[in-house]
Coordinates of C-alpha atoms in Angstrom, one line a residue:
N281 CA -166.9 -124.1 -37.5
E282 CA -164.2 -121.6 -36.4
T283 CA -164.4 -119.3 -33.4
T284 CA -161.4 -118.0 -31.5
D285 CA -158.8 -118.5 -34.3
L286 CA -161.1 -116.7 -36.8
E287 CA -161.4 -113.7 -34.5
Q288 CA -157.6 -113.5 -33.9
C289 CA -156.9 -113.8 -37.6
L290 CA -159.3 -111.1 -38.5
N291 CA -158.1 -108.8 -35.8
S292 CA -154.5 -109.1 -37.1
L293 CA -155.7 -108.3 -40.7
I294 CA -157.8 -105.3 -39.6
A295 CA -154.8 -103.9 -37.9
S296 CA -152.8 -104.0 -41.1
K297 CA -151.4 -100.7 -42.4
Y298 CA -151.9 -101.8 -46.1
P299 CA -154.0 -99.0 -47.6
K300 CA -156.1 -100.9 -50.2
L301 CA -156.9 -104.0 -48.3
E302 CA -160.1 -106.0 -49.0
I303 CA -160.8 -108.8 -46.5
I304 CA -163.2 -111.5 -47.7
V305 CA -164.3 -114.4 -45.4
L306 CA -166.2 -117.4 -46.7
D307 CA -168.3 -119.4 -44.3
D308 CA -168.2 -122.9 -45.9
N309 CA -171.5 -124.1 -44.5
S310 CA -170.5 -124.3 -40.9
Q311 CA -172.7 -126.4 -38.6
S312 CA -172.2 -123.9 -35.9
T313 CA -174.1 -120.6 -36.0
K314 CA -171.2 -118.8 -34.2
T315 CA -169.0 -118.7 -37.4
P316 CA -171.3 -116.5 -39.5
E317 CA -172.1 -114.4 -36.5
I318 CA -168.4 -113.7 -35.9
I319 CA -167.8 -112.8 -39.5
R320 CA -170.8 -110.5 -39.6
S321 CA -169.7 -108.8 -36.4
Y322 CA -166.7 -107.5 -38.4
A323 CA -168.8 -105.8 -41.1
H324 CA -168.2 -102.4 -39.6
D325 CA -164.5 -103.0 -40.1
G326 CA -165.1 -103.6 -43.8
V327 CA -164.9 -107.4 -43.8
L328 CA -167.0 -108.9 -46.5
F329 CA -169.1 -112.0 -45.5
V330 CA -169.7 -114.6 -48.2
A331 CA -172.1 -117.5 -47.5
G332 CA -170.7 -120.5 -49.1
K333 CA -172.7 -122.6 -51.6
E334 CA -173.1 -126.3 -51.6
V335 CA -170.0 -127.9 -53.2
P336 CA -170.7 -129.1 -56.8
D337 CA -169.8 -132.6 -58.0
G338 CA -166.2 -132.8 -59.1
W339 CA -165.0 -130.1 -56.7
L340 CA -163.0 -130.3 -53.5
A341 CA -164.6 -128.1 -50.9
K342 CA -161.4 -126.1 -50.3
N343 CA -160.9 -125.3 -54.0
F344 CA -164.5 -124.4 -54.4
A345 CA -164.2 -122.0 -51.4
Y346 CA -161.1 -120.5 -53.1
Q347 CA -163.1 -119.9 -56.3
Q348 CA -166.0 -118.3 -54.5
L349 CA -163.6 -115.9 -52.7
V350 CA -162.1 -114.9 -56.1
D351 CA -165.5 -114.4 -57.6
H352 CA -166.3 -111.8 -54.9
S353 CA -163.0 -110.0 -55.0
N354 CA -161.9 -106.8 -56.7
G355 CA -158.2 -106.8 -56.1
E356 CA -155.2 -107.3 -58.4
I357 CA -153.3 -109.5 -55.9
F358 CA -155.0 -112.4 -54.0
I359 CA -153.5 -113.6 -50.6
F360 CA -155.0 -116.8 -49.4
C361 CA -154.7 -117.9 -45.7
G362 CA -156.3 -120.0 -43.1
V363 CA -157.7 -118.9 -39.8
D364 CA -154.5 -120.1 -38.0
T365 CA -152.5 -117.3 -39.7
R366 CA -151.5 -114.1 -37.9
F367 CA -150.2 -111.0 -39.7
S368 CA -148.2 -108.1 -38.3
E369 CA -149.2 -104.6 -39.1
D370 CA -146.7 -104.3 -42.0
A371 CA -146.8 -107.9 -43.2
L372 CA -149.1 -107.3 -46.2
N373 CA -147.1 -104.2 -47.3
G374 CA -144.1 -106.5 -47.2
V375 CA -145.7 -109.2 -49.3
V376 CA -146.8 -106.7 -52.0
E377 CA -143.5 -104.9 -52.0
Y378 CA -141.6 -108.1 -52.3
L379 CA -143.8 -109.3 -55.3
K380 CA -143.2 -106.0 -57.0
M381 CA -139.5 -105.7 -56.2
Q382 CA -138.7 -109.3 -57.4
K383 CA -141.2 -109.0 -60.3
L384 CA -143.0 -112.1 -59.2
E385 CA -146.5 -113.4 -60.1
M386 CA -146.8 -115.8 -57.2
L387 CA -145.3 -116.2 -53.7
S388 CA -145.5 -118.9 -51.0
I389 CA -144.5 -117.9 -47.5
V390 CA -143.2 -120.2 -44.7
P391 CA -144.7 -118.6 -41.6
R392 CA -143.1 -118.6 -38.1
N393 CA -145.0 -121.4 -36.3
E394 CA -145.8 -121.2 -32.6
A395 CA -145.2 -124.4 -30.6
V396 CA -148.4 -125.9 -29.2
K397 CA -148.5 -126.7 -25.5
P398 CA -149.3 -129.3 -24.2
G399 CA -148.0 -131.7 -26.9
R400 CA -144.6 -130.0 -27.4
F401 CA -142.9 -133.2 -28.4
Q402 CA -145.5 -134.0 -31.1
S403 CA -145.1 -130.5 -32.5
L404 CA -141.5 -131.5 -33.3
L405 CA -142.8 -134.3 -35.5
L406 CA -145.8 -133.1 -37.4
Q407 CA -145.3 -129.6 -38.9
P408 CA -141.5 -129.9 -39.2
A409 CA -141.8 -133.2 -41.1
R410 CA -144.3 -131.5 -43.5
Y411 CA -141.8 -128.6 -44.1
A412 CA -138.9 -131.1 -44.5
W413 CA -140.5 -132.5 -47.7
E414 CA -140.5 -129.0 -49.2
L415 CA -137.2 -127.7 -47.8
C416 CA -134.9 -130.6 -48.0
L417 CA -135.5 -132.4 -51.2
P418 CA -133.6 -131.4 -54.3
R419 CA -136.2 -130.0 -56.7
D420 CA -136.5 -128.8 -60.3
S421 CA -138.3 -125.6 -59.6
S422 CA -140.0 -125.7 -63.0
V423 CA -141.4 -129.3 -62.4
N424 CA -142.0 -129.6 -58.7
P425 CA -141.4 -126.3 -56.9
P426 CA -141.7 -126.1 -53.1
T427 CA -145.1 -124.7 -51.9
L428 CA -147.1 -124.3 -48.8
S429 CA -150.9 -123.7 -48.5
T430 CA -150.7 -121.8 -45.2
V431 CA -150.2 -118.4 -46.9
W432 CA -149.7 -117.8 -50.6
A433 CA -150.2 -114.9 -52.9
I434 CA -150.9 -114.8 -56.7
S435 CA -151.8 -112.0 -59.1
K436 CA -155.3 -111.9 -60.6
K437 CA -154.0 -112.0 -64.2
T438 CA -151.8 -115.1 -63.5
L439 CA -154.6 -117.0 -61.8
A440 CA -157.0 -116.2 -64.7
K441 CA -154.3 -117.1 -67.3
H442 CA -153.9 -120.6 -65.9
G443 CA -157.6 -121.4 -65.7
G444 CA -158.4 -120.2 -62.1
F445 CA -159.6 -122.8 -59.6
K446 CA -161.8 -124.5 -62.2
A447 CA -158.6 -125.9 -63.6
V448 CA -157.8 -127.6 -60.3
K449 CA -161.2 -128.5 -59.1
H450 CA -160.1 -131.8 -57.6
T451 CA -156.5 -131.1 -56.9
V452 CA -155.4 -131.4 -53.3
F453 CA -152.5 -128.9 -53.8
P454 CA -153.9 -126.2 -56.2
E455 CA -151.1 -123.8 -55.2
K456 CA -148.5 -126.4 -56.5
Y457 CA -150.2 -126.5 -59.9
F458 CA -150.0 -122.7 -60.3
A459 CA -146.4 -122.5 -59.1
R460 CA -145.5 -125.2 -61.6
S461 CA -147.4 -123.5 -64.4
I462 CA -145.8 -120.1 -64.3
N463 CA -142.2 -119.2 -65.3
K464 CA -139.9 -120.3 -62.5
Q465 CA -138.4 -116.8 -62.5
K466 CA -141.9 -115.4 -61.6
Y467 CA -142.4 -117.6 -58.5
G468 CA -140.9 -117.1 -55.0
F469 CA -140.7 -119.3 -51.9
V470 CA -139.6 -117.4 -48.8
L471 CA -139.4 -117.6 -45.1
S472 CA -141.3 -115.0 -43.1
N473 CA -139.0 -112.4 -41.5
S474 CA -139.1 -108.9 -40.0
A475 CA -140.3 -107.4 -43.2
I476 CA -142.9 -110.1 -43.9
D477 CA -143.9 -111.0 -40.3
I478 CA -146.5 -113.8 -40.6
S479 CA -147.0 -116.5 -38.0
S480 CA -149.1 -119.6 -37.6
K481 CA -150.6 -121.3 -34.6
K482 CA -152.2 -124.5 -35.7
K483 CA -153.6 -127.0 -33.2
L484 CA -152.0 -130.4 -33.1
D485 CA -155.2 -132.2 -34.0
E486 CA -155.5 -130.0 -37.1
Q487 CA -151.9 -130.6 -38.0
Y488 CA -152.6 -134.3 -37.7
S489 CA -155.8 -134.1 -39.8
T490 CA -153.9 -132.1 -42.5
S491 CA -151.1 -134.7 -42.7
I492 CA -153.7 -137.5 -43.1
R493 CA -155.6 -135.5 -45.7
T494 CA -152.5 -134.6 -47.8
R495 CA -149.9 -137.4 -47.5
Y496 CA -151.5 -140.0 -49.8
P497 CA -152.7 -137.5 -52.5
A498 CA -149.2 -136.0 -52.5
L499 CA -148.1 -139.3 -54.0
H500 CA -150.9 -139.2 -56.5
K501 CA -152.8 -141.9 -54.6
R502 CA -150.5 -144.6 -55.8
C503 CA -149.9 -147.5 -53.5
E504 CA -146.6 -148.5 -55.1
L505 CA -145.2 -145.0 -54.4
V506 CA -146.2 -145.3 -50.7
A507 CA -144.3 -148.6 -50.5
L508 CA -141.3 -147.0 -52.3
I509 CA -141.2 -143.9 -50.1
S510 CA -141.6 -146.0 -46.9
F511 CA -138.8 -148.3 -48.0
A512 CA -136.6 -145.3 -48.9
E513 CA -137.2 -143.6 -45.6
L514 CA -136.3 -146.8 -43.7
T515 CA -133.2 -147.4 -45.9
F516 CA -131.7 -143.9 -46.1
L517 CA -132.9 -142.3 -42.8
I518 CA -133.3 -145.2 -40.3
A519 CA -130.7 -147.7 -41.5
P520 CA -127.6 -145.5 -40.9
V521 CA -128.5 -145.2 -37.2
L522 CA -128.9 -149.0 -36.9
V523 CA -125.8 -149.7 -38.9
A524 CA -123.8 -147.3 -36.7
I525 CA -124.9 -148.9 -33.5
N526 CA -124.3 -152.4 -34.8
G527 CA -120.9 -151.4 -36.3
F528 CA -119.6 -150.2 -32.9
I529 CA -121.0 -153.2 -31.1
F530 CA -119.4 -155.7 -33.5
G531 CA -116.2 -153.8 -34.2
F532 CA -116.8 -152.7 -37.8
W533 CA -115.2 -149.4 -37.2
T534 CA -115.0 -148.0 -40.7
T535 CA -118.6 -148.9 -41.5
A536 CA -119.7 -147.5 -38.1
S537 CA -117.8 -144.3 -38.7
V538 CA -119.4 -143.7 -42.1
A539 CA -122.9 -144.6 -40.9
T540 CA -122.4 -142.3 -37.9
L541 CA -121.4 -139.4 -40.1
A542 CA -124.4 -139.9 -42.3
A543 CA -126.7 -140.1 -39.3
L544 CA -125.3 -137.0 -37.7
I545 CA -125.8 -135.0 -40.9
Q546 CA -129.5 -136.2 -41.0
F547 CA -130.0 -135.3 -37.4
Y548 CA -128.5 -131.9 -38.0
I549 CA -130.7 -131.2 -41.1
Y550 CA -133.9 -132.2 -39.3
G551 CA -132.9 -130.0 -36.3
R552 CA -132.4 -127.1 -38.7
V553 CA -135.9 -127.7 -40.2
I554 CA -137.3 -127.5 -36.7
T555 CA -135.4 -124.2 -36.1
I556 CA -136.9 -122.8 -39.4
T557 CA -140.4 -124.0 -38.4
Y558 CA -140.4 -122.3 -35.0
R559 CA -137.6 -119.8 -35.5
K560 CA -136.2 -121.2 -32.2
T561 CA -133.4 -123.7 -31.6
S562 CA -134.5 -126.9 -29.8
I563 CA -131.9 -129.2 -28.4
L564 CA -134.5 -132.0 -28.5
G565 CA -135.1 -131.2 -32.1
Y566 CA -131.6 -132.4 -33.0
I567 CA -132.2 -136.0 -31.7
V568 CA -135.8 -136.8 -32.7
M569 CA -135.2 -137.4 -36.4
P570 CA -135.7 -141.3 -36.2
V571 CA -138.9 -140.9 -34.3
A572 CA -140.1 -138.2 -36.9
V573 CA -139.3 -140.6 -39.8
L574 CA -141.1 -143.5 -38.3
Y575 CA -144.1 -141.3 -37.5
D576 CA -144.1 -140.0 -41.1
I577 CA -144.1 -143.5 -42.4
Y578 CA -147.1 -144.3 -40.1
L579 CA -149.0 -141.2 -41.3
L580 CA -148.3 -142.0 -45.0
N581 CA -149.5 -145.6 -44.7
Y582 CA -152.5 -144.7 -42.5
S583 CA -153.5 -141.9 -44.9
M584 CA -153.4 -144.5 -47.8
W585 CA -155.5 -147.0 -45.8
L586 CA -158.1 -144.4 -44.9
Y587 CA -158.4 -143.1 -48.5
E588 CA -158.6 -146.6 -50.0
F589 CA -160.8 -148.3 -47.4
R590 CA -162.5 -145.9 -45.1
E591 CA -163.0 -142.1 -45.2
V592 CA -160.9 -138.9 -44.8
L593 CA -162.8 -136.0 -43.2
W594 CA -161.9 -132.4 -43.8
K595 CA -164.1 -129.8 -42.1
G596 CA -166.9 -132.4 -41.7
R597 CA -166.8 -133.6 -45.3
N598 CA -165.5 -136.9 -46.6
V599 CA -162.8 -136.1 -49.3
A600 CA -162.1 -139.8 -50.0
L601 CA -163.9 -142.2 -52.3
P602 CA -163.2 -145.6 -50.8
V603 CA -162.3 -148.5 -53.1
M604 CA -164.0 -151.0 -50.8
H605 CA -167.6 -150.3 -49.8
V606 CA -170.9 -152.1 -49.3
E607 CA -173.6 -151.9 -52.0
A608 CA -177.0 -152.2 -50.4
K609 CA -178.5 -153.7 -53.5
L610 CA -176.6 -155.0 -56.6
P611 CA -178.1 -154.1 -60.0
D612 CA -179.9 -156.9 -61.8
I613 CA -178.1 -158.5 -64.7
T614 CA -180.3 -158.8 -67.8

């Protein structure tokens, strides 16, 4: 059901200077007739239109879409992106050259995000918080490497070696599985720059939907981990602010000083994440950390509640199987 964003994404790809580019677009059963019409209108530019099939049992729609794209491709390097992505003329050359120069089999790219207006304040909470989980936590790159699904590239041989998308039919983060499966020396996670100039302009409602769809599965749909993460965020990210305020009020100067230092470090780190997200410094970004943390706790718990008791929609499809539901008629016990 894409219109303007799809056209802008395709226009940026068609303008690419990469000489051996194959552009494949899958229409994943859009309810709107405009989407396939838009894709077909680019046929004279060499864009291949693929009409998506019904999603088989056991597959997530996005992963099945990935597999269909691979099945129709002829290239040696696959670059997956959403319609909110924009490429400069030299961006694809930069991606391929970087893969070859660093001898990588897979690459995740952090695009330069464009702030959404109106809703500028909310844009400081949604996308930066998502990036913070990948950029700020200490990670063992061979066990839990940082990844992003916005733009990522992988070689055809590597994808086939690790089972293709059939190996991750019901995995919310298929790119994380492949990044974890390959040799850590063969995987790269980079910020877009002048050589790999890739940007993203994602609407706030889509950012919100993505957060709801991914937050609970990111914790393996385990309620106890939701409680643990919520408690940890309150303890380590919110508590220092409260301790500092109370310390100064009641005269506990040493405690207040230590808590203030901890809080200032956290404020600075989140401000830097916002700068990385939008490639612009925001003064407001250096003071919104507590609000971002509380909002992240809300999103995490709301995501859990929807997955367990309601439904989670992605592109018009329910990707959650609720634990609690009404059976119209119970089976007879014999």
